[in-house]
Short mmCIF file of C-alpha atoms in Angstrom, two decimals:
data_model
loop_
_atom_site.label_atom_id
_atom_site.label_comp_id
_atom_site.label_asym_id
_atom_site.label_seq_id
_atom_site.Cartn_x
_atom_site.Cartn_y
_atom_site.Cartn_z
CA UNK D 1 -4.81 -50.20 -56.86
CA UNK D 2 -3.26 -53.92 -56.47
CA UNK D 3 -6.39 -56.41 -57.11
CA UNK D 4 -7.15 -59.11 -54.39
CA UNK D 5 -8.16 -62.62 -54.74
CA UNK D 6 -10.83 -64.47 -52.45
CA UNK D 7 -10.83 -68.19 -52.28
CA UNK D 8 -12.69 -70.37 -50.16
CA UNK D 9 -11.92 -72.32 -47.26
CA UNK D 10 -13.83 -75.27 -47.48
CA UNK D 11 -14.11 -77.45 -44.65
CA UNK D 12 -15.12 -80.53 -46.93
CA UNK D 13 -14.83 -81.44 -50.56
CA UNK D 14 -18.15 -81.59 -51.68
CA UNK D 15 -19.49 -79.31 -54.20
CA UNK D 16 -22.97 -78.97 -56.52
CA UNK D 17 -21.34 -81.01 -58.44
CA UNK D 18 -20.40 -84.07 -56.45
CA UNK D 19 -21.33 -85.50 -53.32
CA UNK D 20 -18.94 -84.93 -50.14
CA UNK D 21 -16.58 -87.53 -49.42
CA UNK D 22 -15.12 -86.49 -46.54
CA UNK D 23 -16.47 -85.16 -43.06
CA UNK D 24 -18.38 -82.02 -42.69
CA UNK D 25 -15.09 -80.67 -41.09
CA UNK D 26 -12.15 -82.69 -42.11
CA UNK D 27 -8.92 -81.01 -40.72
CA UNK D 28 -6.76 -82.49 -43.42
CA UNK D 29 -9.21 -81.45 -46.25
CA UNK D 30 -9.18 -77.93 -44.94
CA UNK D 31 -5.72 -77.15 -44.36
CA UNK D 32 -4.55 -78.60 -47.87
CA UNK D 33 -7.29 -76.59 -49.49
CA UNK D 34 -6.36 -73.42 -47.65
CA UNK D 35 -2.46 -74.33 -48.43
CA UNK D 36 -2.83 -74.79 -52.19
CA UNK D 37 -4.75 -71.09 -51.94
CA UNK D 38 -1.81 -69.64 -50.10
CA UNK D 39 0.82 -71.07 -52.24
CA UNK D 40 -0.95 -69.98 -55.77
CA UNK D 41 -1.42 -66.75 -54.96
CA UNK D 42 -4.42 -66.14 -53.41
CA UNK D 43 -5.41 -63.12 -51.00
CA UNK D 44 -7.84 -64.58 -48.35
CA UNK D 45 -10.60 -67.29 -47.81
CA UNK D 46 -13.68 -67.11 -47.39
CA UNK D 47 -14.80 -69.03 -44.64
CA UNK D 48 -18.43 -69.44 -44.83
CA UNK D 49 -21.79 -69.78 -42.71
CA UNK D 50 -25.01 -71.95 -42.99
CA UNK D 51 -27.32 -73.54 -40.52
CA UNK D 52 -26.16 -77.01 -39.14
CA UNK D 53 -22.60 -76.52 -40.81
CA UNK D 54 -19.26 -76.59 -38.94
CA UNK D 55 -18.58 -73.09 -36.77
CA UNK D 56 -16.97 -71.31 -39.28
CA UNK D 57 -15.21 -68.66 -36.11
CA UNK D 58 -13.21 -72.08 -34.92
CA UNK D 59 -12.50 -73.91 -38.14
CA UNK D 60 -10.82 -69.97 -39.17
CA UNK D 61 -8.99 -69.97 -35.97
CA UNK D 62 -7.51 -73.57 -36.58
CA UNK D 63 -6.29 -72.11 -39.94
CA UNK D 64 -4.77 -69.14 -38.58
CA UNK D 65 -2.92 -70.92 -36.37
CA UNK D 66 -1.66 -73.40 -39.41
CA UNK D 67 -0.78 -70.63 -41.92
CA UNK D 68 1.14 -67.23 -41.82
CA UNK D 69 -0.18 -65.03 -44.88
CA UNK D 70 -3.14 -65.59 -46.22
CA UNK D 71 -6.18 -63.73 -45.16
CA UNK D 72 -9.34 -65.05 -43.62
CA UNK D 73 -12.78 -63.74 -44.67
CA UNK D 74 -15.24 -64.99 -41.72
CA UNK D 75 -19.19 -64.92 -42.68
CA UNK D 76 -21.32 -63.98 -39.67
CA UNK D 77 -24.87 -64.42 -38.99
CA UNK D 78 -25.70 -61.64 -36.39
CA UNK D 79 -28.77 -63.56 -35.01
CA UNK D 80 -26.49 -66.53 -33.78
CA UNK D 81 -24.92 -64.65 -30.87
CA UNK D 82 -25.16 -61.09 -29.01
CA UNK D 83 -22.60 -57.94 -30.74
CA UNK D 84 -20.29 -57.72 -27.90
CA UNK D 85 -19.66 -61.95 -27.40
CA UNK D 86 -19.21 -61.83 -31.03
CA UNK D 87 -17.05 -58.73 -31.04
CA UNK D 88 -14.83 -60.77 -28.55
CA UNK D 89 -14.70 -63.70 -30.63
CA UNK D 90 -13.36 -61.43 -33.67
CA UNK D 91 -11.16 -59.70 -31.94
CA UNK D 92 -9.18 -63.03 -30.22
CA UNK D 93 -9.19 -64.43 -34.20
CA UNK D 94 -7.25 -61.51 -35.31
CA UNK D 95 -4.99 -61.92 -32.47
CA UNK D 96 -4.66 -65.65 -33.18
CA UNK D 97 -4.14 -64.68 -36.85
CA UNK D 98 -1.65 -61.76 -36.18
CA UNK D 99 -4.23 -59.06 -38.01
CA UNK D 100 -5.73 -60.86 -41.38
CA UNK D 101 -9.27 -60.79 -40.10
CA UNK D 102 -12.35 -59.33 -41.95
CA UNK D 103 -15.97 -60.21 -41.15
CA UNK D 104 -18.61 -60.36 -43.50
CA UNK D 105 -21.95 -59.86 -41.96
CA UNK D 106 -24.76 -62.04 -43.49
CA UNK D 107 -28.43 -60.82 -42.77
CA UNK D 108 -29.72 -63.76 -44.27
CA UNK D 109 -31.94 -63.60 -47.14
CA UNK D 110 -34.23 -67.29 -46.56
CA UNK D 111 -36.74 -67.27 -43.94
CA UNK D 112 -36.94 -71.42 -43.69
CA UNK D 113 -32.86 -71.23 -43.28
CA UNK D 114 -33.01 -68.39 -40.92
CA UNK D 115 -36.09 -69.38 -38.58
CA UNK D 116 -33.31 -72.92 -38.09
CA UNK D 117 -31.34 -71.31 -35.75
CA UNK D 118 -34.77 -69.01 -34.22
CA UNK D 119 -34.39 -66.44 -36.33
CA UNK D 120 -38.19 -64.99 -37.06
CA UNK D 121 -37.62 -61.33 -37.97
CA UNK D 122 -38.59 -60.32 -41.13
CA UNK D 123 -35.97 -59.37 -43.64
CA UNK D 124 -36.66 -55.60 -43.31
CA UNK D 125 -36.25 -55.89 -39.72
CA UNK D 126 -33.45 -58.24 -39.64
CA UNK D 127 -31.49 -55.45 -42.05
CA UNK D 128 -32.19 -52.45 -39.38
CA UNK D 129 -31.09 -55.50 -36.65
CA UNK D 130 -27.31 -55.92 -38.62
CA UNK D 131 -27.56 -52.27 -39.06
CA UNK D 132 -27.38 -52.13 -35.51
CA UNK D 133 -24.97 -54.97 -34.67
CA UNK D 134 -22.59 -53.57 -36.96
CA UNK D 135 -22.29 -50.53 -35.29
CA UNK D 136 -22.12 -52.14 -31.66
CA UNK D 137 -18.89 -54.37 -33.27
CA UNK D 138 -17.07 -51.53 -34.45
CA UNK D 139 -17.73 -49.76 -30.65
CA UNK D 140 -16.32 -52.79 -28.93
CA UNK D 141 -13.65 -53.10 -30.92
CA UNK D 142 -12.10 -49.85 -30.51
CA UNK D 143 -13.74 -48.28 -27.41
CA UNK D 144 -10.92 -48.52 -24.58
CA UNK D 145 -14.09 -47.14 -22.09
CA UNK D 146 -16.76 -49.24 -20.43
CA UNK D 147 -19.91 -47.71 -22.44
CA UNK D 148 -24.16 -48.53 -22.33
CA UNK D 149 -26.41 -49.25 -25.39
CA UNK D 150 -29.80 -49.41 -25.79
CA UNK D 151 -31.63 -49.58 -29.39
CA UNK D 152 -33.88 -51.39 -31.37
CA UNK D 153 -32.40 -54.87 -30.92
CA UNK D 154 -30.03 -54.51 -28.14
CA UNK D 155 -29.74 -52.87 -24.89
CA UNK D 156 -26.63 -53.66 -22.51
CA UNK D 157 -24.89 -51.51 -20.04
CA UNK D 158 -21.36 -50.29 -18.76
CA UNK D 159 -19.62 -52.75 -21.67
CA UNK D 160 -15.95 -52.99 -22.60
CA UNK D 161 -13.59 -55.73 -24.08
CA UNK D 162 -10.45 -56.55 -22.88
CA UNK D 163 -9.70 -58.02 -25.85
CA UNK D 164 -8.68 -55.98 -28.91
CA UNK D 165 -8.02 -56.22 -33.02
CA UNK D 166 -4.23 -56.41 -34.20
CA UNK D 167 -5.44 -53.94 -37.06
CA UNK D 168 -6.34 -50.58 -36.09
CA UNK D 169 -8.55 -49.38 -35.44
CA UNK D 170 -10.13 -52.08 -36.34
CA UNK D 171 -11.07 -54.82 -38.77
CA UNK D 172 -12.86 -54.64 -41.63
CA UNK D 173 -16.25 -55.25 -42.42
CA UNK D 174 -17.90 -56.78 -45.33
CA UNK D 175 -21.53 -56.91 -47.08
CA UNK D 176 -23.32 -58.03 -49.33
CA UNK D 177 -27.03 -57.65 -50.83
CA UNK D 178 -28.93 -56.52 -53.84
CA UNK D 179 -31.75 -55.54 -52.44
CA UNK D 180 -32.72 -51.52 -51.30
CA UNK D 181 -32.48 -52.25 -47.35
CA UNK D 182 -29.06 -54.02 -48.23
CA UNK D 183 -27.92 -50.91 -50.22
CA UNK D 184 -29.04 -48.82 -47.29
CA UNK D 185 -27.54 -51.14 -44.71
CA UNK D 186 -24.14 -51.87 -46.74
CA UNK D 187 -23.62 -48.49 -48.21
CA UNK D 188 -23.69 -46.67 -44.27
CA UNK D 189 -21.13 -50.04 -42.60
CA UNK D 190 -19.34 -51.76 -45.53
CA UNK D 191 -15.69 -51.49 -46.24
CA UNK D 192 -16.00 -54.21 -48.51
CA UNK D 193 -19.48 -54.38 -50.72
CA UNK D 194 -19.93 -57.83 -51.80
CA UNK D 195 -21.92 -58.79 -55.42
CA UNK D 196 -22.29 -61.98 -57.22
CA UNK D 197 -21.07 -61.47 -61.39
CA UNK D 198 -23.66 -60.26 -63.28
CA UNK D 199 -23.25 -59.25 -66.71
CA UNK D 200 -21.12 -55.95 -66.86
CA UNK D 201 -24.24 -53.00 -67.40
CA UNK D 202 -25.84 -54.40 -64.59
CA UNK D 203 -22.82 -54.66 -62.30
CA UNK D 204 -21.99 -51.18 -63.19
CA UNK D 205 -25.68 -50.21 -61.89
CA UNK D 206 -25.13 -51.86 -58.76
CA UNK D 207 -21.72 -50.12 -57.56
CA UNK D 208 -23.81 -46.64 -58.63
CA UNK D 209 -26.22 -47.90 -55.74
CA UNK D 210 -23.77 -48.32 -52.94
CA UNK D 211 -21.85 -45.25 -53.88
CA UNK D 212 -25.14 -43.34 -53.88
CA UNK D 213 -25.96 -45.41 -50.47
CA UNK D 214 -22.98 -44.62 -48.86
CA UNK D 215 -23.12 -40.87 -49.88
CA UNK D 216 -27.00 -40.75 -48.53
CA UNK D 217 -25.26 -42.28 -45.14
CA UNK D 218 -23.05 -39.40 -44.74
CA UNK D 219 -19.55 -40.89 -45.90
CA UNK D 220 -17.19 -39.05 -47.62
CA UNK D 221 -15.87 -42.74 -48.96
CA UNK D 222 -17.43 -45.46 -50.63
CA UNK D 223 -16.97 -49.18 -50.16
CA UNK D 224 -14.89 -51.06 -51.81
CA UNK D 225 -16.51 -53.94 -54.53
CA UNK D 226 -16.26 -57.55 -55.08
CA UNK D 227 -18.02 -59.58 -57.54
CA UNK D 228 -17.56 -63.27 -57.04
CA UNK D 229 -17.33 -65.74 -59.83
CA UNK D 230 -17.50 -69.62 -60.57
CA UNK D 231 -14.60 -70.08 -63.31
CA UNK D 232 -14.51 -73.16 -65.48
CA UNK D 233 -11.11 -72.42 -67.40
CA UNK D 234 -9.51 -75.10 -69.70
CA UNK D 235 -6.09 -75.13 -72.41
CA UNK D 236 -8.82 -74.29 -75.11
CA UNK D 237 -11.93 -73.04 -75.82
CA UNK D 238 -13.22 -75.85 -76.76
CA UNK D 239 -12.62 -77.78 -73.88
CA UNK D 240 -13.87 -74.75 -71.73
CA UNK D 241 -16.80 -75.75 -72.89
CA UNK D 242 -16.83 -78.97 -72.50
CA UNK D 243 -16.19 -78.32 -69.40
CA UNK D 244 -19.01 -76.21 -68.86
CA UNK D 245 -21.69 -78.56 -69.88
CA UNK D 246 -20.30 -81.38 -68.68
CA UNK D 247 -20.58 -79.22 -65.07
CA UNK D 248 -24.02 -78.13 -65.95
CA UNK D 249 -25.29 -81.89 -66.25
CA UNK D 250 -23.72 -82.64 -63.32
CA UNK D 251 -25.29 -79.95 -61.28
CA UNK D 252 -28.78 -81.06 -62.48
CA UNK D 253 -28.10 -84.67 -62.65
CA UNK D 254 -27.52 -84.42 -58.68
CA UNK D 255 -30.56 -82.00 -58.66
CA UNK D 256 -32.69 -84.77 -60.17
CA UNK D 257 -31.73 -87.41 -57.74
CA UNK D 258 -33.06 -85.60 -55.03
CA UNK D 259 -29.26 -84.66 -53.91
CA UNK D 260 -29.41 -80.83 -52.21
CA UNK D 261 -27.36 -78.65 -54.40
CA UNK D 262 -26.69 -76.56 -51.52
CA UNK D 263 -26.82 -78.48 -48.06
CA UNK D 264 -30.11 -77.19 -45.98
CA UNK D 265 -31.03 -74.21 -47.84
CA UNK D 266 -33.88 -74.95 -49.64
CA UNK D 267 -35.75 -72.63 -52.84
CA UNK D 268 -39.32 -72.56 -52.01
CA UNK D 269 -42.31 -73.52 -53.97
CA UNK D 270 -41.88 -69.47 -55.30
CA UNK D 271 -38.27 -70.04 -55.98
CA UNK D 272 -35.77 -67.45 -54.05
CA UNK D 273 -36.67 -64.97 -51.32
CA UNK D 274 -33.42 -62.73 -51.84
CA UNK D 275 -33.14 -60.42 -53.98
CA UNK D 276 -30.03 -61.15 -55.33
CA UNK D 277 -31.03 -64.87 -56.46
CA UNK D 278 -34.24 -63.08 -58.02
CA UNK D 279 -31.37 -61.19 -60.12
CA UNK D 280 -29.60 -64.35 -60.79
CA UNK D 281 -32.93 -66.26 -62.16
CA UNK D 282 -34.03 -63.39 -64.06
CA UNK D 283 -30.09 -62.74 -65.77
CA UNK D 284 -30.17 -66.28 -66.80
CA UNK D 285 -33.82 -66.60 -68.17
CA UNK D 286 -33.04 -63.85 -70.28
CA UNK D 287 -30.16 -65.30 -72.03
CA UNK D 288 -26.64 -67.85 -71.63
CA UNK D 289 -23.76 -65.66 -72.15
CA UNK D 290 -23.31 -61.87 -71.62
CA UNK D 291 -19.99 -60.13 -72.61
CA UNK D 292 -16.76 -61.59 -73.03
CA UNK D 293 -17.57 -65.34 -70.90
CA UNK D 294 -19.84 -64.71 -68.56
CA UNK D 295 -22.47 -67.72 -68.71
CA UNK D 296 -25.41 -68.18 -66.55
CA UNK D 297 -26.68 -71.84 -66.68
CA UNK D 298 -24.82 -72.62 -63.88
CA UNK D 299 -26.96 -70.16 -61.59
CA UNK D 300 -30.40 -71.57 -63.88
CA UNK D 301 -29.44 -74.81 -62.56
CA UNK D 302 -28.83 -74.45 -58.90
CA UNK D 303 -31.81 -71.89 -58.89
CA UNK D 304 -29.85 -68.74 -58.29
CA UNK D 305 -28.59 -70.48 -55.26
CA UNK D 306 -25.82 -68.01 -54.16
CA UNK D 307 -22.78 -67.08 -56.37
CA UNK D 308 -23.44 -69.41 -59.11
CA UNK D 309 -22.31 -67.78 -62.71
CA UNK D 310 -19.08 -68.66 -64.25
CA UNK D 311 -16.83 -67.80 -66.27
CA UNK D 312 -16.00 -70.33 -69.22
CA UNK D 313 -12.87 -70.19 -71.45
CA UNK D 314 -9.12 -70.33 -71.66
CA UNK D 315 -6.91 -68.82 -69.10
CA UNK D 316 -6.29 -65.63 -71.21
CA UNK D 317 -10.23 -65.08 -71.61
CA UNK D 318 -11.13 -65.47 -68.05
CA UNK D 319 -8.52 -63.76 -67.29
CA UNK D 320 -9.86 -60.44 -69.47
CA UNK D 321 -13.03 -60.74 -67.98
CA UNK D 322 -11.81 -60.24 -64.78
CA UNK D 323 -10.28 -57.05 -66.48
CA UNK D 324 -13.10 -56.03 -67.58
CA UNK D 325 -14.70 -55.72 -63.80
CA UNK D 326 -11.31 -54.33 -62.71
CA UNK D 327 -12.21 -51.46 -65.38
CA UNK D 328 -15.42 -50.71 -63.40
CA UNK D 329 -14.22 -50.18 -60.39
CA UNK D 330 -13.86 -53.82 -59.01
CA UNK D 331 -10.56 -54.46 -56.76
CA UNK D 332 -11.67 -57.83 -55.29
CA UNK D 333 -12.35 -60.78 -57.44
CA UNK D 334 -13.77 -63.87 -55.63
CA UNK D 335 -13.31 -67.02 -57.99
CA UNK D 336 -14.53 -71.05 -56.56
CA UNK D 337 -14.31 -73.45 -58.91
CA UNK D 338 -16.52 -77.23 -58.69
CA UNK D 339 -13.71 -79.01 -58.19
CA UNK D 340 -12.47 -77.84 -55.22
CA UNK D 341 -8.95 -77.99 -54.76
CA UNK D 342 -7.99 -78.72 -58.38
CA UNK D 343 -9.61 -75.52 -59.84
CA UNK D 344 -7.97 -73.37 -57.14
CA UNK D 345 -4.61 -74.51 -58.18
CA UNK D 346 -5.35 -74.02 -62.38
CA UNK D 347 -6.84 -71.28 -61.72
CA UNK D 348 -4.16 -69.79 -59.30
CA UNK D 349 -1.77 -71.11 -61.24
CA UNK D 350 -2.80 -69.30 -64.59
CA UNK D 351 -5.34 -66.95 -64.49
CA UNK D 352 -4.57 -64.94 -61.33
CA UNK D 353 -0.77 -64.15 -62.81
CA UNK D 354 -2.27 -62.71 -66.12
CA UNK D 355 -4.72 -60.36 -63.71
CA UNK D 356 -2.01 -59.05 -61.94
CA UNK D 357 0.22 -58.43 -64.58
CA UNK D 358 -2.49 -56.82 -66.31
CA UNK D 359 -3.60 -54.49 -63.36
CA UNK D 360 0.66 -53.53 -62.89
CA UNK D 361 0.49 -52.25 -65.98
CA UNK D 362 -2.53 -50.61 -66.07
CA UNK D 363 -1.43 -48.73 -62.36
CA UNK D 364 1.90 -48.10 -63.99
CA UNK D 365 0.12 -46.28 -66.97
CA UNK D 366 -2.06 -44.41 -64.77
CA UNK D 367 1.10 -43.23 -62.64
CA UNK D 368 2.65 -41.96 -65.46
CA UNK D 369 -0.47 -40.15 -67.00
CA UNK D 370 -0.40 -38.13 -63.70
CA UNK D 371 2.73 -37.44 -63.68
CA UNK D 372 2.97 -36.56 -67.37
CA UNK D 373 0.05 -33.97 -66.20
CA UNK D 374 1.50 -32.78 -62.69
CA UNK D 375 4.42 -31.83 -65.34
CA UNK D 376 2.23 -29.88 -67.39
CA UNK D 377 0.30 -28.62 -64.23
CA UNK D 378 3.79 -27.30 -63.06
CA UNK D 379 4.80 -25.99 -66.52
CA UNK D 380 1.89 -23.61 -66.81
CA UNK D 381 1.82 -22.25 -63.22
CA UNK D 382 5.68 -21.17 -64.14
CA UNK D 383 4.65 -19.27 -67.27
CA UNK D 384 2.09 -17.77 -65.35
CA UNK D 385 4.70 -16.95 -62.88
CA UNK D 386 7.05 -15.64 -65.31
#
């Protein structure tokens, strides 16, 4: 299967390394950041969500209507507006964007970050609640007949849109989580099942748990995976890591000066409530680099603050890492560099060729295997015959 490449679509330039310079949504800033992702070979974007930031549904539909392939990736907080206004709003987006729409649903794994937007369910709760919104989404989006609801979180009556999805039957939906209500809640909705890198035993642990999630569900599929990465690629190895540290300080430097290294979303005395930053913390206190690059002081110094491990080395090593998550059973790769712009040029530039070449040839050797043994298969059954 072809890989895919996520990107994001930044609305400003700032990063945990520097400070922003530009506004919190700067149209220029976006679309050039979006353009140099389209024109390097990138899939989609991921447009993200946080409390206070720009609306991440309108800055997506400004892009849409700017660009004609790439793909948008819009993060969703279902506690910021009610399943069928929201099923509306996705469905007009992949109208505007003639079909490239898929909507990751965030639960939200901070209390203080949820509870700014009145959010004060607790995270078991708030799972069964996007659960439940999920499920109400993919009803409005394809039911052509006025129908009622009543559950946990929602009740409504005699609903239906009169506004539907390019894509049939509908868009898809993505997810993310590490912890066992996440599996649960991912492995029954998900299309797409989101991770953060981790080193390669323990990814391969967590795509057994949304398989066996999405089998316990009743699905006769399984989502697909993504693992997201922070590359820091450079000519040599050497000045990978250069690189690296130099990005490290940085990150801690703005840490130390009281800068947030991730606007409004703040650790806790306890450090992390989510899971998946638990997993981060723990990876990175128990050592720097895991397989072939994979290096985790990035995530140490941010405090497991979201997809924060990289990838440091040339474009050829970076490049087989990657590989080596394709080999698992990966298909999407999500990659943000610290600067911006810049790193999703180099990196679209000269890592995402090698991946693709790579995964051509690796399809094309799987093609032939089965047909080399549909041969055979049809070799036997005519002896048998005979």
């Amino acid at each position: 299967m072809p890989v895919e490449f996520l990107g994001i679509a930044a609305t400003g330039d700032g990063s945990e390394t520097t400070a922003r310079t530009t506004a919190a949504f700067d149209r220029d800033y976006t679309l050039r950041l979006a353009r140099a992702h389209e024109d390097h070979g990138w899939d989609r974007v991921l447009f993200a969500y946080g409390a206070g930031s720009p609306e991440p549904a309108a800055a997506a539909a400004f892009l849409a209507s700017k660009l004609d392939r790439l793909q948008i990736l819009l993060a969703h907080r279902p506690n910021v507006s009610y399943p069928t206004f929201a099923a509306k709003t996705f469905a007009t987006l992949d109208q505007i964007s003639g079909g490239r729409l898929t909507v990751h649903f965030i639960t939200g794994g901070n209390d203080h970050e949820q509870q700014r937007e009145g959010d004060f369910l607790t995270k078991d709760r708030r799972y069964d609640r996007t659960r439940e919104y999920i499920g109400i989404v993919k009803k409005a989006w394809t039911s052509r007949e006025p129908f009622d609801h009543e559950g946990e979180h929602y009740r409504f009556n005699d609903f239906v849109s009169d506004v539907f999805p390019v894509q049939q039957p509908r868009p898809g939906v993505s997810f993310g989580g590490s912890s066992d209500a996440a599996y649960a809640a991912g492995g029954a909705e998900a299309d797409v099942y989101c991770l953060w890198g981790e080193p390669l035993a323990r990814t391969a642990e967590q795509i057994e748990r949304v398989k066996q999630a999405a089998r316990a569900a009743g699905r006769t599929d399984v989502p697909r995976i993504q693992v997201a990465f922070r590359p820091i690629v450079a000519p040599t190895e050497e000045l990978a890591w250069e690189k690296a540290h130099r990005t490290v300080d940085a990150i801690r430097a703005r840490r130390a000066g009281g800068e947030p290294v991730r606007r409004g979303r703040p650790l806790g005395a306890d450090g992390p409530e989510n899971t998946g930053s638990q997993r981060l913390i723990e990876i990175a206190e128990a050592g720097e680099r895991y397989d072939r690059a994979l290096w985790t002081p990035t995530a140490a110094a941010t405090g497991g603050a979201g997809n924060s491990n990289a990838l440091v080395g040339t474009p050829e090593t970076v490049a087989q890492a990657l590989l080596d998550y394709y080999d698992l059973g990966v298909d999407i790769l999500s990659a943000r560099g610290y600067d911006l712009l810049d790193d999703a040029i180099d990196f679209g530039r000269y890592v995402i060729p090698l991946v693709r070449e790579e995964v051509a040839k690796r399809d094309a050797a799987k093609a032939a295997a089965r047909a080399k043994q549909a041969e055979r298969d049809r070799q036997q059954l005519i002896a048998v015959q005979a």
